[in-house]
Tab-separated table of C-alpha atoms in Angstrom:
chain	number	residue	atom	x	y	z
A	591	MET	CA	0.000	0.000	0.000
A	592	SER	CA	1.444	3.366	-0.993
A	593	ALA	CA	2.412	6.100	1.431
A	594	VAL	CA	-0.323	8.327	-0.039
A	595	VAL	CA	-3.028	5.722	0.633
A	596	ASN	CA	-1.687	5.164	4.149
A	597	SER	CA	-1.818	8.883	4.794
A	598	ASP	CA	-5.372	9.110	3.478
A	599	LEU	CA	-6.478	6.173	5.652
A	600	ALA	CA	-4.880	7.772	8.698
A	601	ARG	CA	-6.782	11.015	8.106
A	602	PHE	CA	-9.975	9.062	7.443
A	603	SER	CA	-9.553	7.127	10.680
A	604	LYS	CA	-9.076	10.370	12.581
A	605	ASP	CA	-12.155	11.933	11.000
A	606	ILE	CA	-14.498	9.058	11.784
A	607	SER	CA	-13.123	8.604	15.300
A	608	ALA	CA	-14.102	12.175	16.094
A	609	LEU	CA	-17.714	11.189	15.372
A	610	GLY	CA	-17.650	7.954	17.370
A	611	LEU	CA	-17.372	5.763	14.268
A	612	LYS	CA	-15.156	2.726	13.782
A	613	PRO	CA	-14.301	0.780	10.591
A	614	LEU	CA	-15.843	-2.711	10.669
A	615	TRP	CA	-13.010	-4.066	8.544
A	616	GLU	CA	-10.545	-3.394	11.375
A	617	ARG	CA	-12.618	-5.029	14.105
A	618	VAL	CA	-10.794	-7.028	16.729
A	619	MET	CA	-13.851	-8.370	18.605
A	620	ARG	CA	-14.374	-12.106	19.081
A	621	LEU	CA	-16.327	-13.581	16.168
A	622	LYS	CA	-16.403	-17.292	16.996
A	623	ALA	CA	-18.258	-19.679	19.289
A	624	GLY	CA	-17.290	-19.864	22.935
A	625	THR	CA	-16.321	-17.305	25.549
A	626	ASP	CA	-13.255	-16.249	27.515
A	627	ALA	CA	-14.365	-18.357	30.511
A	628	ARG	CA	-12.320	-21.457	31.279
A	629	ALA	CA	-12.915	-24.732	33.058
A	630	ALA	CA	-12.496	-24.511	36.831
A	631	ILE	CA	-13.451	-26.379	39.990
A	632	TRP	CA	-14.083	-25.274	43.571
A	633	ARG	CA	-13.597	-28.264	45.868
A	634	TRP	CA	-15.758	-28.580	48.965
A	635	SER	CA	-12.732	-29.624	50.986
A	636	ASP	CA	-11.280	-26.158	50.274
A	637	THR	CA	-14.388	-23.983	50.320
A	638	ARG	CA	-16.195	-25.302	53.400
A	639	PRO	CA	-13.435	-24.358	55.897
A	640	LEU	CA	-13.322	-20.877	54.383
A	641	LEU	CA	-17.091	-20.511	54.686
A	642	MET	CA	-16.924	-21.509	58.341
A	643	ARG	CA	-14.094	-19.021	58.845
A	644	ALA	CA	-16.262	-16.328	57.267
A	645	CYS	CA	-18.985	-17.234	59.762
A	646	GLU	CA	-16.524	-16.470	62.564
A	647	LEU	CA	-15.406	-13.165	61.080
A	648	ILE	CA	-18.659	-11.554	59.974
A	649	THR	CA	-22.287	-11.863	61.037
A	650	ALA	CA	-25.151	-12.392	58.630
A	651	LYS	CA	-26.484	-8.953	59.605
A	652	GLN	CA	-23.155	-7.270	58.814
A	653	ALA	CA	-22.762	-9.087	55.511
A	654	GLU	CA	-26.494	-9.096	54.671
A	655	ARG	CA	-25.709	-12.190	52.619
A	656	ARG	CA	-22.643	-14.181	53.730
A	657	VAL	CA	-21.566	-15.423	50.300
A	658	LEU	CA	-18.269	-16.491	48.776
A	659	MET	CA	-18.534	-15.763	45.062
A	660	LEU	CA	-17.149	-18.305	42.585
A	661	GLU	CA	-15.399	-16.086	40.069
A	662	ASN	CA	-14.018	-17.689	36.923
A	663	PRO	CA	-10.202	-17.375	36.859
A	664	ALA	CA	-10.406	-16.014	33.305
A	665	LEU	CA	-13.025	-13.387	34.218
A	666	ALA	CA	-11.210	-11.613	37.033
A	667	GLY	CA	-13.018	-8.602	38.429
A	668	THR	CA	-16.416	-9.536	36.962
A	669	THR	CA	-17.740	-11.604	39.941
A	670	PHE	CA	-19.163	-14.071	37.365
A	671	ILE	CA	-18.482	-17.772	36.839
A	672	THR	CA	-19.372	-17.450	33.131
A	673	PRO	CA	-20.062	-14.212	31.227
A	674	ALA	CA	-23.807	-14.804	31.783
A	675	LEU	CA	-23.974	-16.519	35.199
A	676	PHE	CA	-23.275	-15.796	38.849
A	677	ALA	CA	-22.497	-18.512	41.392
A	678	GLY	CA	-21.808	-18.250	45.101
A	679	LEU	CA	-21.818	-20.362	48.251
A	680	GLN	CA	-23.909	-18.889	51.077
A	681	ALA	CA	-23.759	-19.880	54.742
A	682	ILE	CA	-26.171	-19.086	57.567
A	683	LEU	CA	-25.697	-19.989	61.237
A	684	PRO	CA	-28.344	-21.109	63.741
A	685	GLY	CA	-30.493	-18.189	64.860
A	686	GLU	CA	-29.434	-15.923	62.027
A	687	ILE	CA	-31.687	-14.125	59.550
A	688	ALA	CA	-30.594	-12.847	56.133
A	689	PRO	CA	-32.824	-9.745	55.828
A	690	THR	CA	-35.614	-9.411	53.277
A	691	HIS	CA	-34.911	-7.779	49.934
A	692	ARG	CA	-35.799	-8.170	46.274
A	693	HIS	CA	-34.009	-7.652	42.967
A	694	THR	CA	-34.617	-8.020	39.270
A	695	PRO	CA	-32.180	-10.917	38.729
A	696	ASN	CA	-33.700	-14.379	39.139
A	697	ALA	CA	-32.083	-16.602	41.761
A	698	LEU	CA	-31.917	-20.320	42.470
A	699	ARG	CA	-30.743	-22.218	45.541
A	700	LEU	CA	-29.303	-25.735	45.636
A	701	ILE	CA	-29.029	-26.807	49.269
A	702	VAL	CA	-25.581	-28.292	49.887
A	703	GLU	CA	-25.324	-29.017	53.606
A	704	GLY	CA	-27.399	-28.826	56.777
A	705	GLU	CA	-31.060	-28.721	57.777
A	706	GLY	CA	-33.267	-26.414	59.790
A	707	ALA	CA	-33.022	-23.384	57.518
A	708	TYR	CA	-35.718	-21.870	55.339
A	709	THR	CA	-36.121	-19.334	52.600
A	710	ALA	CA	-39.267	-17.226	52.487
A	711	VAL	CA	-40.409	-16.094	49.023
A	712	GLY	CA	-43.337	-13.714	48.863
A	713	GLY	CA	-44.082	-14.663	52.464
A	714	GLU	CA	-44.186	-18.392	51.683
A	715	ARG	CA	-41.714	-20.188	53.927
A	716	ILE	CA	-39.886	-23.075	52.242
A	717	PRO	CA	-37.775	-25.601	54.188
A	718	MET	CA	-34.253	-26.133	52.871
A	719	ARG	CA	-32.865	-29.666	52.888
A	720	PRO	CA	-29.764	-31.079	51.149
A	721	GLY	CA	-30.337	-31.601	47.429
A	722	ASP	CA	-33.471	-29.425	47.297
A	723	PHE	CA	-33.746	-26.890	44.473
A	724	VAL	CA	-35.516	-23.661	45.491
A	725	VAL	CA	-36.770	-20.990	43.074
A	726	THR	CA	-36.619	-17.252	43.818
A	727	PRO	CA	-38.270	-15.408	40.896
A	728	ALA	CA	-37.265	-11.924	39.824
A	729	TRP	CA	-38.551	-9.079	42.020
A	730	ALA	CA	-39.926	-11.432	44.684
A	731	TRP	CA	-39.373	-10.476	48.316
A	732	HIS	CA	-37.181	-13.088	49.993
A	733	ASP	CA	-35.318	-13.690	53.231
A	734	HIS	CA	-33.514	-16.653	54.781
A	735	GLY	CA	-33.338	-17.952	58.330
A	736	ASN	CA	-31.814	-20.835	60.243
A	737	GLU	CA	-33.920	-22.317	63.045
A	738	GLY	CA	-31.781	-25.458	63.286
A	739	SER	CA	-28.738	-26.326	65.372
A	740	ALA	CA	-25.992	-26.351	62.704
A	741	PRO	CA	-24.770	-24.182	59.813
A	742	VAL	CA	-26.618	-24.488	56.505
A	743	VAL	CA	-24.903	-23.900	53.156
A	744	TRP	CA	-26.385	-23.566	49.703
A	745	LEU	CA	-25.309	-22.695	46.177
A	746	ASP	CA	-26.732	-19.443	44.816
A	747	GLY	CA	-27.165	-19.121	41.050
A	748	LEU	CA	-28.314	-15.837	39.491
A	749	ASP	CA	-28.769	-14.362	36.021
A	750	THR	CA	-27.321	-11.022	37.201
A	751	ALA	CA	-25.404	-10.497	33.977
A	752	PHE	CA	-28.645	-10.310	31.968
A	753	ALA	CA	-30.017	-7.541	34.194
A	754	ASN	CA	-26.700	-5.700	33.925
A	755	LEU	CA	-26.569	-6.094	30.148
A	756	PHE	CA	-29.983	-4.509	29.671
A	757	GLY	CA	-29.482	-1.829	32.318
A	758	ALA	CA	-32.386	-3.307	34.274
A	759	HIS	CA	-30.746	-4.197	37.586
A	760	PHE	CA	-32.965	-2.909	40.399
A	761	ARG	CA	-32.833	-3.747	44.093
A	762	GLU	CA	-34.952	-2.824	47.107
A	763	ASP	CA	-34.886	-3.536	50.856
A	764	TYR	CA	-37.996	-4.576	52.774
A	765	PRO	CA	-39.004	-2.216	55.612
A	766	GLU	CA	-38.750	-5.074	58.130
A	767	GLU	CA	-36.122	-7.773	58.669
A	768	LYS	CA	-38.615	-10.584	58.004
A	769	GLN	CA	-41.692	-10.764	55.795
A	770	ARG	CA	-45.152	-11.313	57.111
A	771	ALA	CA	-45.957	-14.993	56.706
A	772	ALA	CA	-48.347	-15.919	53.917
A	773	ARG	CA	-50.881	-18.722	54.120
A	774	PRO	CA	-49.143	-22.016	53.183
A	775	ARG	CA	-50.032	-23.384	49.761
A	776	SER	CA	-51.176	-26.968	49.275
A	777	GLU	CA	-48.435	-27.368	46.635
A	778	SER	CA	-45.572	-24.949	46.168
A	779	PHE	CA	-44.059	-24.259	42.740
A	780	LEU	CA	-41.034	-22.688	44.447
A	781	SER	CA	-39.373	-25.859	45.713
A	782	PHE	CA	-38.308	-29.168	44.162
A	783	PRO	CA	-37.459	-31.566	47.032
A	784	TYR	CA	-34.484	-33.819	46.393
A	785	GLU	CA	-36.344	-36.932	47.514
A	786	ARG	CA	-38.833	-36.487	44.654
A	787	THR	CA	-36.111	-35.638	42.146
A	788	ARG	CA	-34.077	-38.708	43.094
A	789	ALA	CA	-37.160	-40.907	42.706
A	790	ASN	CA	-37.765	-39.488	39.221
A	791	LEU	CA	-34.180	-40.242	38.199
A	792	GLU	CA	-34.511	-43.813	39.448
A	793	GLN	CA	-37.737	-44.193	37.480
A	794	MET	CA	-35.968	-42.937	34.339
A	795	SER	CA	-33.224	-45.530	34.859
A	796	ARG	CA	-35.831	-48.308	34.926
A	797	ASN	CA	-37.462	-47.087	31.729
A	798	GLY	CA	-34.476	-46.880	29.403
A	799	ASP	CA	-30.739	-46.773	28.839
A	800	PRO	CA	-28.699	-43.730	29.879
A	801	HIS	CA	-27.895	-41.005	27.370
A	802	PRO	CA	-24.350	-41.654	26.027
A	803	SER	CA	-23.131	-38.235	27.249
A	804	HIS	CA	-25.443	-37.228	30.108
A	805	GLY	CA	-26.591	-40.445	31.751
A	806	TRP	CA	-30.152	-40.051	33.001
A	807	LYS	CA	-30.873	-36.345	33.033
A	808	LEU	CA	-34.022	-34.425	33.869
A	809	ARG	CA	-34.823	-30.784	33.226
A	810	TYR	CA	-36.820	-28.955	35.875
A	811	SER	CA	-39.985	-27.183	34.790
A	812	ASN	CA	-42.636	-25.059	36.449
A	813	PRO	CA	-45.650	-27.380	36.921
A	814	ALA	CA	-48.020	-24.462	36.356
A	815	THR	CA	-46.575	-23.538	32.934
A	816	GLY	CA	-44.538	-26.524	31.741
A	817	ARG	CA	-41.712	-24.092	30.993
A	818	ASP	CA	-38.308	-23.562	32.600
A	819	PRO	CA	-38.416	-22.190	36.172
A	820	PHE	CA	-36.781	-18.992	34.855
A	821	PRO	CA	-36.947	-17.257	31.456
A	822	THR	CA	-33.141	-17.154	31.305
A	823	LEU	CA	-31.935	-20.257	33.161
A	824	ALA	CA	-32.427	-23.951	32.493
A	825	VAL	CA	-31.926	-26.205	35.525
A	826	PHE	CA	-31.069	-29.918	35.528
A	827	MET	CA	-30.309	-32.967	37.686
A	828	GLN	CA	-28.550	-36.004	36.242
A	829	TRP	CA	-27.536	-39.445	37.417
A	830	LEU	CA	-24.383	-41.143	36.183
A	831	PRO	CA	-24.242	-44.831	37.170
A	832	ALA	CA	-21.027	-46.240	38.634
A	833	GLY	CA	-18.588	-47.085	35.846
A	834	PHE	CA	-20.238	-44.683	33.384
A	835	THR	CA	-17.894	-43.335	30.698
A	836	GLY	CA	-19.595	-40.654	28.667
A	837	SER	CA	-19.075	-39.674	25.071
A	838	LYS	CA	-17.897	-36.198	24.129
A	839	HIS	CA	-20.414	-33.397	23.987
A	840	ARG	CA	-20.498	-29.633	23.692
A	841	SER	CA	-23.145	-26.925	23.568
A	842	THR	CA	-23.285	-23.168	23.488
A	843	ASP	CA	-24.661	-22.717	27.005
A	844	GLY	CA	-22.143	-22.175	29.779
A	845	ALA	CA	-23.069	-24.467	32.680
A	846	VAL	CA	-22.411	-24.602	36.425
A	847	TYR	CA	-22.422	-28.032	38.100
A	848	CYS	CA	-22.673	-28.994	41.778
A	849	VAL	CA	-22.140	-32.617	42.796
A	850	VAL	CA	-24.907	-33.818	45.115
A	851	GLU	CA	-23.656	-37.388	45.508
A	852	GLY	CA	-20.728	-39.502	44.385
A	853	LYS	CA	-17.238	-39.286	42.919
A	854	GLY	CA	-16.071	-39.090	39.328
A	855	GLY	CA	-14.280	-36.977	36.784
A	856	VAL	CA	-14.887	-34.689	33.842
A	857	HIS	CA	-12.640	-33.891	30.892
A	858	ILE	CA	-13.248	-30.298	29.753
A	859	GLY	CA	-11.144	-29.469	26.732
A	860	ALA	CA	-7.567	-30.270	27.756
A	861	ALA	CA	-8.374	-30.173	31.487
A	862	HIS	CA	-9.276	-33.190	33.605
A	863	LEU	CA	-11.051	-32.509	36.910
A	864	GLU	CA	-11.737	-35.096	39.595
A	865	PHE	CA	-14.856	-34.277	41.606
A	866	ALA	CA	-16.523	-35.403	44.846
A	867	ALA	CA	-19.717	-34.548	46.706
A	868	HIS	CA	-20.465	-30.803	46.992
A	869	ASP	CA	-17.711	-29.749	44.570
A	870	VAL	CA	-18.707	-27.053	42.071
A	871	PHE	CA	-17.267	-26.854	38.559
A	872	VAL	CA	-17.966	-24.913	35.393
A	873	VAL	CA	-18.097	-26.035	31.752
A	874	PRO	CA	-17.700	-23.004	29.471
A	875	SER	CA	-19.705	-22.418	26.317
A	876	TRP	CA	-18.828	-24.635	23.338
A	877	GLU	CA	-16.091	-26.482	25.241
A	878	THR	CA	-15.990	-30.229	24.651
A	879	TYR	CA	-16.539	-32.288	27.804
A	880	ARG	CA	-17.194	-35.866	28.882
A	881	PHE	CA	-18.024	-37.471	32.232
A	882	SER	CA	-16.827	-40.565	34.038
A	883	ALA	CA	-18.282	-41.944	37.260
A	884	ALA	CA	-16.289	-43.859	39.874
A	885	THR	CA	-19.479	-44.340	41.928
A	886	ASP	CA	-23.121	-43.522	41.333
A	887	CYS	CA	-23.154	-39.740	40.853
A	888	VAL	CA	-26.030	-37.280	41.090
A	889	ILE	CA	-25.156	-33.839	39.720
A	890	PHE	CA	-27.166	-30.616	39.718
A	891	SER	CA	-26.554	-27.972	37.054
A	892	TYR	CA	-27.888	-24.721	35.646
A	893	SER	CA	-27.057	-22.813	32.493
A	894	ASP	CA	-28.170	-19.946	30.249
A	895	ARG	CA	-29.768	-22.429	27.844
A	896	ALA	CA	-33.319	-21.105	28.363
A	897	ALA	CA	-32.302	-17.626	27.195
A	898	GLN	CA	-30.289	-18.994	24.276
A	899	GLU	CA	-33.180	-21.164	23.106
A	900	ALA	CA	-35.621	-18.262	23.337
A	901	LEU	CA	-33.272	-16.130	21.235
A	902	GLY	CA	-32.510	-18.894	18.723
A	903	PHE	CA	-28.802	-19.157	19.611
A	904	TRP	CA	-28.522	-22.521	21.346
A	905	ARG	CA	-26.916	-25.492	19.614
A	906	GLU	CA	-25.141	-28.685	20.635
A	907	GLU	CA	-22.761	-31.228	19.147
A	908	THR	CA	-22.175	-34.828	20.210
């Protein structure tokens, strides 16, 4: 390219920059499947002692929510585990109350350890037991309390990034620490007890062979609508039988996994992660992965699949 053309392009670039314009032909943005997130694991043997230490250092009232965020190593400073998802481990001690508030992001809870705690959503008090999946819809008043005798820990999953992306992140505190109790419903659509989920997985195993990649896997849905519990998040529970060796799979949704029972491993791209009960790991978008199970494994997961399907973006490859 001649010096004259280079000079003209330089002047052109300066002129358009002054008007907030950029040449598409010089773009450096990512134009391929996948994200910057990378595979990572947070082992319960490491995180639980730190959660208990946090309980010693700060009260639930001081912290409002005593949560250790699981930030992806490749997304430093974002607080997110994938570009679209938030994950954190929350602990509450006996006698404590996490005050009532509401926010536009949707939230889910997967109870990891302990009994005697509850979450109240719109005044409806829901018991929290290990393996239970609890729904907290967007803009619903909610608080948590522990009336038991031991600490209770759960995994928080939120679609905070969606609210941030659209500039629609709102938050509000309730005038009182706790909500006024609502009349109990005969059947709540806010909680999926683990006992029922486990029974459904066992029924699936009696009715057919496991999927070559996922084992027996169910997708939670709102019984009132038949749709996902959230407009953005799809939520799953899967069972991998002992000795299971899965085939390779990948999909465009980034997914967060929490092991409810068992021991096994997962190859994610070039990484191999060994997991045990209560470990949390992340499979980034469009990264090839495959499972293996040393024992029977039950694994909870959530992803941005619901949003991707609604927008026509989601795809998979086996």
